[in-house]
Each structure stands twice: as structure tokens, then as C-alpha cells.
mmCIF file of C-alpha atoms in Angstrom:
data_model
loop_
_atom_site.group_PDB
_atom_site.id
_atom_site.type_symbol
_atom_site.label_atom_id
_atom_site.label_comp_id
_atom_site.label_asym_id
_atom_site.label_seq_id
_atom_site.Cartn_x
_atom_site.Cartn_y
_atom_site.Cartn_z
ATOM 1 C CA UNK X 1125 126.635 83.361 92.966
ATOM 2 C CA UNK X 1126 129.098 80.483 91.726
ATOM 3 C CA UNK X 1127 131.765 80.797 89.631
ATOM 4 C CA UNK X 1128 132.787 77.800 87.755
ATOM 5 C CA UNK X 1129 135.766 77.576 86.529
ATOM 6 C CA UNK X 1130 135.747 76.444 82.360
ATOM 7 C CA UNK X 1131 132.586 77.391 82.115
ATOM 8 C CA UNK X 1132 131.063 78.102 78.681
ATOM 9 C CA UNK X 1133 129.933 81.609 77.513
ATOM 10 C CA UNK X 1134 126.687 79.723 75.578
ATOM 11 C CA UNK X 1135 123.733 81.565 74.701
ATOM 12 C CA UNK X 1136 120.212 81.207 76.767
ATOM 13 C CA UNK X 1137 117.678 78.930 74.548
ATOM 14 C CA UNK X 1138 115.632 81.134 72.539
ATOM 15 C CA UNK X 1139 112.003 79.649 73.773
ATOM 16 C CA UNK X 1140 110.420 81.606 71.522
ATOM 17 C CA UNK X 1141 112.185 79.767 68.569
ATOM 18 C CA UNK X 1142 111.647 76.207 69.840
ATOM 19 C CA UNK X 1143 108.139 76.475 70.443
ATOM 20 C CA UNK X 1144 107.318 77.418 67.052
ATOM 21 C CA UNK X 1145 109.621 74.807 65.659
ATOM 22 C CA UNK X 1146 108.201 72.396 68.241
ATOM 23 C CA UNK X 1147 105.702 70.613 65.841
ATOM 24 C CA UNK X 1148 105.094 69.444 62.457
ATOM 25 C CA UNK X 1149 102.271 67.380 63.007
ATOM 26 C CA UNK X 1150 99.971 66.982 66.199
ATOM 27 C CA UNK X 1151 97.550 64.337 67.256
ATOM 28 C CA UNK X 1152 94.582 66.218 68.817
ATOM 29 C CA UNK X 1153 92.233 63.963 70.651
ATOM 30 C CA UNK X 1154 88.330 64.565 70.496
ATOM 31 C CA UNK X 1155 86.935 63.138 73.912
ATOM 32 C CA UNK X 1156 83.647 63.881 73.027
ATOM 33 C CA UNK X 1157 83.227 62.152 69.937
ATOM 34 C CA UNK X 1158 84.150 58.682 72.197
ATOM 35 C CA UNK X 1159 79.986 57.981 72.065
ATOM 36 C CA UNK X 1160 79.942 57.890 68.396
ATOM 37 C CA UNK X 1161 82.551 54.992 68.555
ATOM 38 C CA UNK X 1162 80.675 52.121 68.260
ATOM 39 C CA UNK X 1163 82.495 48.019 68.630
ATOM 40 C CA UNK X 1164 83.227 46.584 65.247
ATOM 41 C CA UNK X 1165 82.486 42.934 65.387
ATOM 42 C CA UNK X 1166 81.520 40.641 68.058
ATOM 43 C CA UNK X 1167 84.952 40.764 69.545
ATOM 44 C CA UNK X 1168 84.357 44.616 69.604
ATOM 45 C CA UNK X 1169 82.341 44.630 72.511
ATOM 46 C CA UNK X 1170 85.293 43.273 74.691
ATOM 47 C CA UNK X 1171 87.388 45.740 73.765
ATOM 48 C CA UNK X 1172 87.891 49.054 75.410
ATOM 49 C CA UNK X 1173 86.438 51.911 73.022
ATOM 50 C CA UNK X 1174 89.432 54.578 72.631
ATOM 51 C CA UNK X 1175 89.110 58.246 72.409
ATOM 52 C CA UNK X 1176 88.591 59.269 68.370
ATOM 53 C CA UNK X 1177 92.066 61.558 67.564
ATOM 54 C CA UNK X 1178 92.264 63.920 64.514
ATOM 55 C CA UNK X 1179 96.175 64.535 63.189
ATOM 56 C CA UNK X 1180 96.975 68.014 62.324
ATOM 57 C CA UNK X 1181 99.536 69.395 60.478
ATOM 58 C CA UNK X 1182 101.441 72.855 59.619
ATOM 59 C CA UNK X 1183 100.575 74.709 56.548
ATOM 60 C CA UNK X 1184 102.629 75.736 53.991
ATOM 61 C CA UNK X 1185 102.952 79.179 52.469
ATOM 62 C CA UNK X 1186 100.741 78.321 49.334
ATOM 63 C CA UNK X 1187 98.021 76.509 51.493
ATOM 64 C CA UNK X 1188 98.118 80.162 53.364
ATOM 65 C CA UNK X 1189 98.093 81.888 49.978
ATOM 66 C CA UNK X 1190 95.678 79.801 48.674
ATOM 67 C CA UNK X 1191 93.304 80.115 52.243
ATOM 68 C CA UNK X 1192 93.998 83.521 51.929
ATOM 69 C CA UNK X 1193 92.820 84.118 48.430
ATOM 70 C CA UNK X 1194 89.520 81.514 48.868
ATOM 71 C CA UNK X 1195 88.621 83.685 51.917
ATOM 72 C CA UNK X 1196 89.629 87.199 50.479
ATOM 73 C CA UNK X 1197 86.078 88.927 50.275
ATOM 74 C CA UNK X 1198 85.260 87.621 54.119
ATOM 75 C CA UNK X 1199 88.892 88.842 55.084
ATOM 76 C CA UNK X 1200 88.177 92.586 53.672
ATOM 77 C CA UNK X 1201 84.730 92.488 55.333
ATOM 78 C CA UNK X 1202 86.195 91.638 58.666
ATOM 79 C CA UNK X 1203 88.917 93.994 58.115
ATOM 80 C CA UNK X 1204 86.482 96.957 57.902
ATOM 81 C CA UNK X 1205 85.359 96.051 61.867
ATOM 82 C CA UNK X 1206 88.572 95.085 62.759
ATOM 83 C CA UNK X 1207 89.032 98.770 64.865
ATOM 84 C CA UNK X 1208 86.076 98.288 66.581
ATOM 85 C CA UNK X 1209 87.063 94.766 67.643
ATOM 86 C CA UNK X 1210 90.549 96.406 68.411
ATOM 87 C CA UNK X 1211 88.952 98.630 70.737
ATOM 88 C CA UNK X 1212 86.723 96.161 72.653
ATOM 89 C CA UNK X 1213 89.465 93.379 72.830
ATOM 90 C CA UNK X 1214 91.678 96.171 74.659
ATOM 91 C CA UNK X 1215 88.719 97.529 76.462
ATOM 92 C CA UNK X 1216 88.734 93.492 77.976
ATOM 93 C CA UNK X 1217 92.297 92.695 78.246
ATOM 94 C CA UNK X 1218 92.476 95.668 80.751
ATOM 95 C CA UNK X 1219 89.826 93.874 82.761
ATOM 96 C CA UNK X 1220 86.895 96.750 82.018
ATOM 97 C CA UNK X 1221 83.377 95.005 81.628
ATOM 98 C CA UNK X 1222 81.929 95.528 78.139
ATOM 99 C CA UNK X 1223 78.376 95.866 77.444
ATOM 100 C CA UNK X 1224 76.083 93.653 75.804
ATOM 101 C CA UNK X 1225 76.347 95.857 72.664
ATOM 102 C CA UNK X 1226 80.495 94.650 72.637
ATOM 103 C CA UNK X 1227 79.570 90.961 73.144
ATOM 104 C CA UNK X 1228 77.271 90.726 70.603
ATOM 105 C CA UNK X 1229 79.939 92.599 68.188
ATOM 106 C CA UNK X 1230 82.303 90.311 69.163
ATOM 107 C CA UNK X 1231 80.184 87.215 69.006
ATOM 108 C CA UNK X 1232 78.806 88.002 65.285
ATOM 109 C CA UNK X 1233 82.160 88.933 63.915
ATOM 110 C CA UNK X 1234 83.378 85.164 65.434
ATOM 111 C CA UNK X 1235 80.336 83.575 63.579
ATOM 112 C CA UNK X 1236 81.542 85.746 60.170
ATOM 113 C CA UNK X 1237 85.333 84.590 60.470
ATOM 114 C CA UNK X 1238 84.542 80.805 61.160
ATOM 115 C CA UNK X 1239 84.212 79.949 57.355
ATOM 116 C CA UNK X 1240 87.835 80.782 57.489
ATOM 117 C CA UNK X 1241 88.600 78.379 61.050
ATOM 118 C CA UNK X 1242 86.927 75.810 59.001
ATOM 119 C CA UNK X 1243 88.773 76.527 55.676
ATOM 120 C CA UNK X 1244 92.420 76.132 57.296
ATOM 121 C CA UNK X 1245 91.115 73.037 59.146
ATOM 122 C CA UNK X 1246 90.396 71.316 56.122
ATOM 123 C CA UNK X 1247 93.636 71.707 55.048
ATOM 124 C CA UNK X 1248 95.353 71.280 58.177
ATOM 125 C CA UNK X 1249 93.334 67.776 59.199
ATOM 126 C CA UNK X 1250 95.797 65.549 57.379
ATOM 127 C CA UNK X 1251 94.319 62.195 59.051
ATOM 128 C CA UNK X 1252 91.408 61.024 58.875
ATOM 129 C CA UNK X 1253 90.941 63.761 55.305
ATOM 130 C CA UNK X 1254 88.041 65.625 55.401
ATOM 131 C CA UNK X 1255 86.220 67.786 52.598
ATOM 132 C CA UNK X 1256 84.891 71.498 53.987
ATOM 133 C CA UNK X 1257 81.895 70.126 54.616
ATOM 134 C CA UNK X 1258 83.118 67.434 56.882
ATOM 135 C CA UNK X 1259 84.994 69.443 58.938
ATOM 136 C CA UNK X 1260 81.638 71.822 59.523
ATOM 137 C CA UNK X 1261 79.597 68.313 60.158
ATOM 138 C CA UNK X 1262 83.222 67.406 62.723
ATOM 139 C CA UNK X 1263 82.697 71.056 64.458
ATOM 140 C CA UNK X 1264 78.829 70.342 64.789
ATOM 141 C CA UNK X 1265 78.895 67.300 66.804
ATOM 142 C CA UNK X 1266 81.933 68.219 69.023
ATOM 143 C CA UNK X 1267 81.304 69.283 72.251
ATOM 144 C CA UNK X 1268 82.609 73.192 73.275
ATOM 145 C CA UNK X 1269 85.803 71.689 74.758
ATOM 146 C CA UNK X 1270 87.099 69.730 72.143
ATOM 147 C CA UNK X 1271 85.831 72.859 68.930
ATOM 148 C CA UNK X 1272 87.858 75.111 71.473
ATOM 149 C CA UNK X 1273 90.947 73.137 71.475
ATOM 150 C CA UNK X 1274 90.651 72.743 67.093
ATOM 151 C CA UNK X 1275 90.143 76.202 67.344
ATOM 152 C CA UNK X 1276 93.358 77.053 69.435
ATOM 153 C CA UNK X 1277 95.429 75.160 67.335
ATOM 154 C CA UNK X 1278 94.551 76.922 64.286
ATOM 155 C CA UNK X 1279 95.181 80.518 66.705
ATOM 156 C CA UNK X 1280 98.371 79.257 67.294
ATOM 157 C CA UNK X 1281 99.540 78.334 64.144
ATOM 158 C CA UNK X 1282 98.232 81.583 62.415
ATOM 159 C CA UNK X 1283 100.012 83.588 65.587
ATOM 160 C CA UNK X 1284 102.771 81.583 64.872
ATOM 161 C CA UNK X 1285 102.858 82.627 61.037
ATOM 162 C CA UNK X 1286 102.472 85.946 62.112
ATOM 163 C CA UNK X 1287 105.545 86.039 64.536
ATOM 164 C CA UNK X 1288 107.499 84.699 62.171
ATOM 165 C CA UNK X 1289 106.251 87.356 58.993
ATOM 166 C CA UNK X 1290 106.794 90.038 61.899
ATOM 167 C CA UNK X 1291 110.327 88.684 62.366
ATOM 168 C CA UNK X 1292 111.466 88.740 58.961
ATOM 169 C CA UNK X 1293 109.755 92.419 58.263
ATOM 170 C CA UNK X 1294 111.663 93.439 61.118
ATOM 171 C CA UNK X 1295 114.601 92.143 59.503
ATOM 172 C CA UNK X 1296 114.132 93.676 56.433
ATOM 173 C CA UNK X 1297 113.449 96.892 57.634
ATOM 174 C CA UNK X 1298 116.786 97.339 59.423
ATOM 175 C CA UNK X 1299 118.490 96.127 56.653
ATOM 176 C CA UNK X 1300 116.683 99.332 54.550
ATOM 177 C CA UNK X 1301 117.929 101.801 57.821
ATOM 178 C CA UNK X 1302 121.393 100.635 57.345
ATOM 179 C CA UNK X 1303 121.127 100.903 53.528
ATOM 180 C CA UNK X 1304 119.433 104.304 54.032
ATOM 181 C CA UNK X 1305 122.082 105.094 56.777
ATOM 182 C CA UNK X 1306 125.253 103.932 54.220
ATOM 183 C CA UNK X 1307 123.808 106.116 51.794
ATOM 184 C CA UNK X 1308 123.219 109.439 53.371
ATOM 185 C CA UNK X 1309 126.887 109.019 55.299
ATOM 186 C CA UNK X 1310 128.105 108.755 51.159
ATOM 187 C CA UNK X 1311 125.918 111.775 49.954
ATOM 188 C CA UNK X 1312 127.315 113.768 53.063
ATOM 189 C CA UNK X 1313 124.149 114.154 54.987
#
């Protein structure tokens, strides 16, 4: 190992942080909705056709409240499996086969939760703007590729959102033990 001589005691970079800082807007291209572009004008069929792009954007907290609160009945209905799933997504990241029961489970409670996928997209496709029915009518004619990279996105960003909320309860929650701590070394416990 080298010493250097000056050297500066700096922190590491905190990956963590800078990838969910990283972006405020994305441009997601949709490869398979190149077909559908069709040459404008009689110069257009000179020109090379480009790949179709959708931009994305973060939500805000009220856009999650007010996701949250469109999608609240669907939410408690999936939370009442969500155990089950729980058990079969460990059951599969520990590299056990599941039945055909457990795909089926898994596959009908992924066709009850994408109202919600398509709710947050709405809000999250900032260009070109899309109603919810648009972005249903975008999913339909994308090919499996390009509906699993729109639906990664939205994965991220909510697992994003959630490492942050689990951040800041962490936070709070040692700021209660010291509280609690300061308190019972004053009452003499």
C-alpha cells in the first residue's frame, strides 16, 4: 500500500445517494414502436425514420399521495396477498422452483396491480402527455422489451421512494431512542 504524503482524509462517494439523485427526467426510447413511424411528406421518405422516445419524469410527493389515494381500494386488496407473494418471491430468490400454483399467483396479482403501473405512468410521461387511457393503448402496442423497460422505471422510482421513506424513518426513530434514552438517564432509570 502507498502512502501519500498530503493526502486528504475525504469520505468514499455514497453511490447509493447519487444514483437516486442521478435523474430528474429520462428519455426512454421505444424501439418497437419504430413501424408505426410513418414519413411525413414527400421529403419524408428520404429521411431516416428514428426510434419514437417517451420522456419521463420523477414524481412528487402529492402525485404519490394523490396515486396513492386513486389506487387505495386495489392497494388494500393486494395488501391482503401480499404474504403469500412474500413467501413465493423468497421461495424464488433462493433459487427453489415454484409450482404452477405460485406462477399463476404471481402472474394474477401482476395483472391486479397494473392499473396502478399505468396510473403512475400517466403522470410520470411528461412528453408526449398522455391521458390513462393512452398510456394502456402505449402498453398495448409495445413489444415485451420496451413495456419491461416502462415498467422498470416505474420499480425504480417507487424503490427509490421507498429507500428514501426508509431512510428518514430510520432517522426518526433514533432520534426517539436518544430522546427515550435522555429521558430515562433524567428519571434515574
Amino acid at each position: 500500500m502507498v502512502s501519500t504524503t498530503g493526502q486528504l482524509d475525504a469520505p468514499l462517494v455514497d453511490i447509493g445517494a447519487v444514483q437516486r439523485e442521478y435523474w430528474e427526467r429520462k428519455t426512454i426510447e421505444l424501439p418497437s414502436l419504430k413501424r408505426l413511424q410513418k414519413p411525413k411528406g414527400w421529403r419524408g421518405w428520404f429521411q431516416k425514420t428514428h426510434t419514437p422516445v417517451c420522456v419521463i419524469r420523477r414524481l412528487n410527493s402529492t402525485e404519490w399521495d394523490d396515486i396513492n389515494n386513486k389506487f387505495l381500494d386495489l392497494r388494500a386488496e393486494l395488501a391482503k396477498d401480499s404474504i403469500l407473494l412474500q413467501n413465493i418471491m423468497a421461495k424464488m430468490m433462493s433459487a427453489e422452483e415454484i409450482t404452477s400454483e405460485e406462477k399463476k399467483i404471481i402472474a394474477h396479482a401482476q395483472a391486479k396491480a397494473m392499473p396502478i403501473y399505468i396510473g403512475m405512468l400517466e403522470v410520470m410521461i411528461e412528453e408526449p402527455k398522455m391521458n390513462y387511457a393512452e398510456v394502456q393503448a402505449l402498453l398495448d402496442v409495445c413489444d415485451q422489451n420496451d413495456k419491461d423497460n416502462l415498467m422498470a422505471q416505474v420499480n425504480t422510482l417507487t424503490s427509490e421512494k421507498m429507500s428514501v421513506a426508509q431512510a428518514v424513518a430510520n432517522e426518526r426513530m433514533s432520534e426517539v431512542n436518544t430522546l427515550r434514552a435522555d429521558m430515562m438517564k433524567d428519571v434515574g432509570f
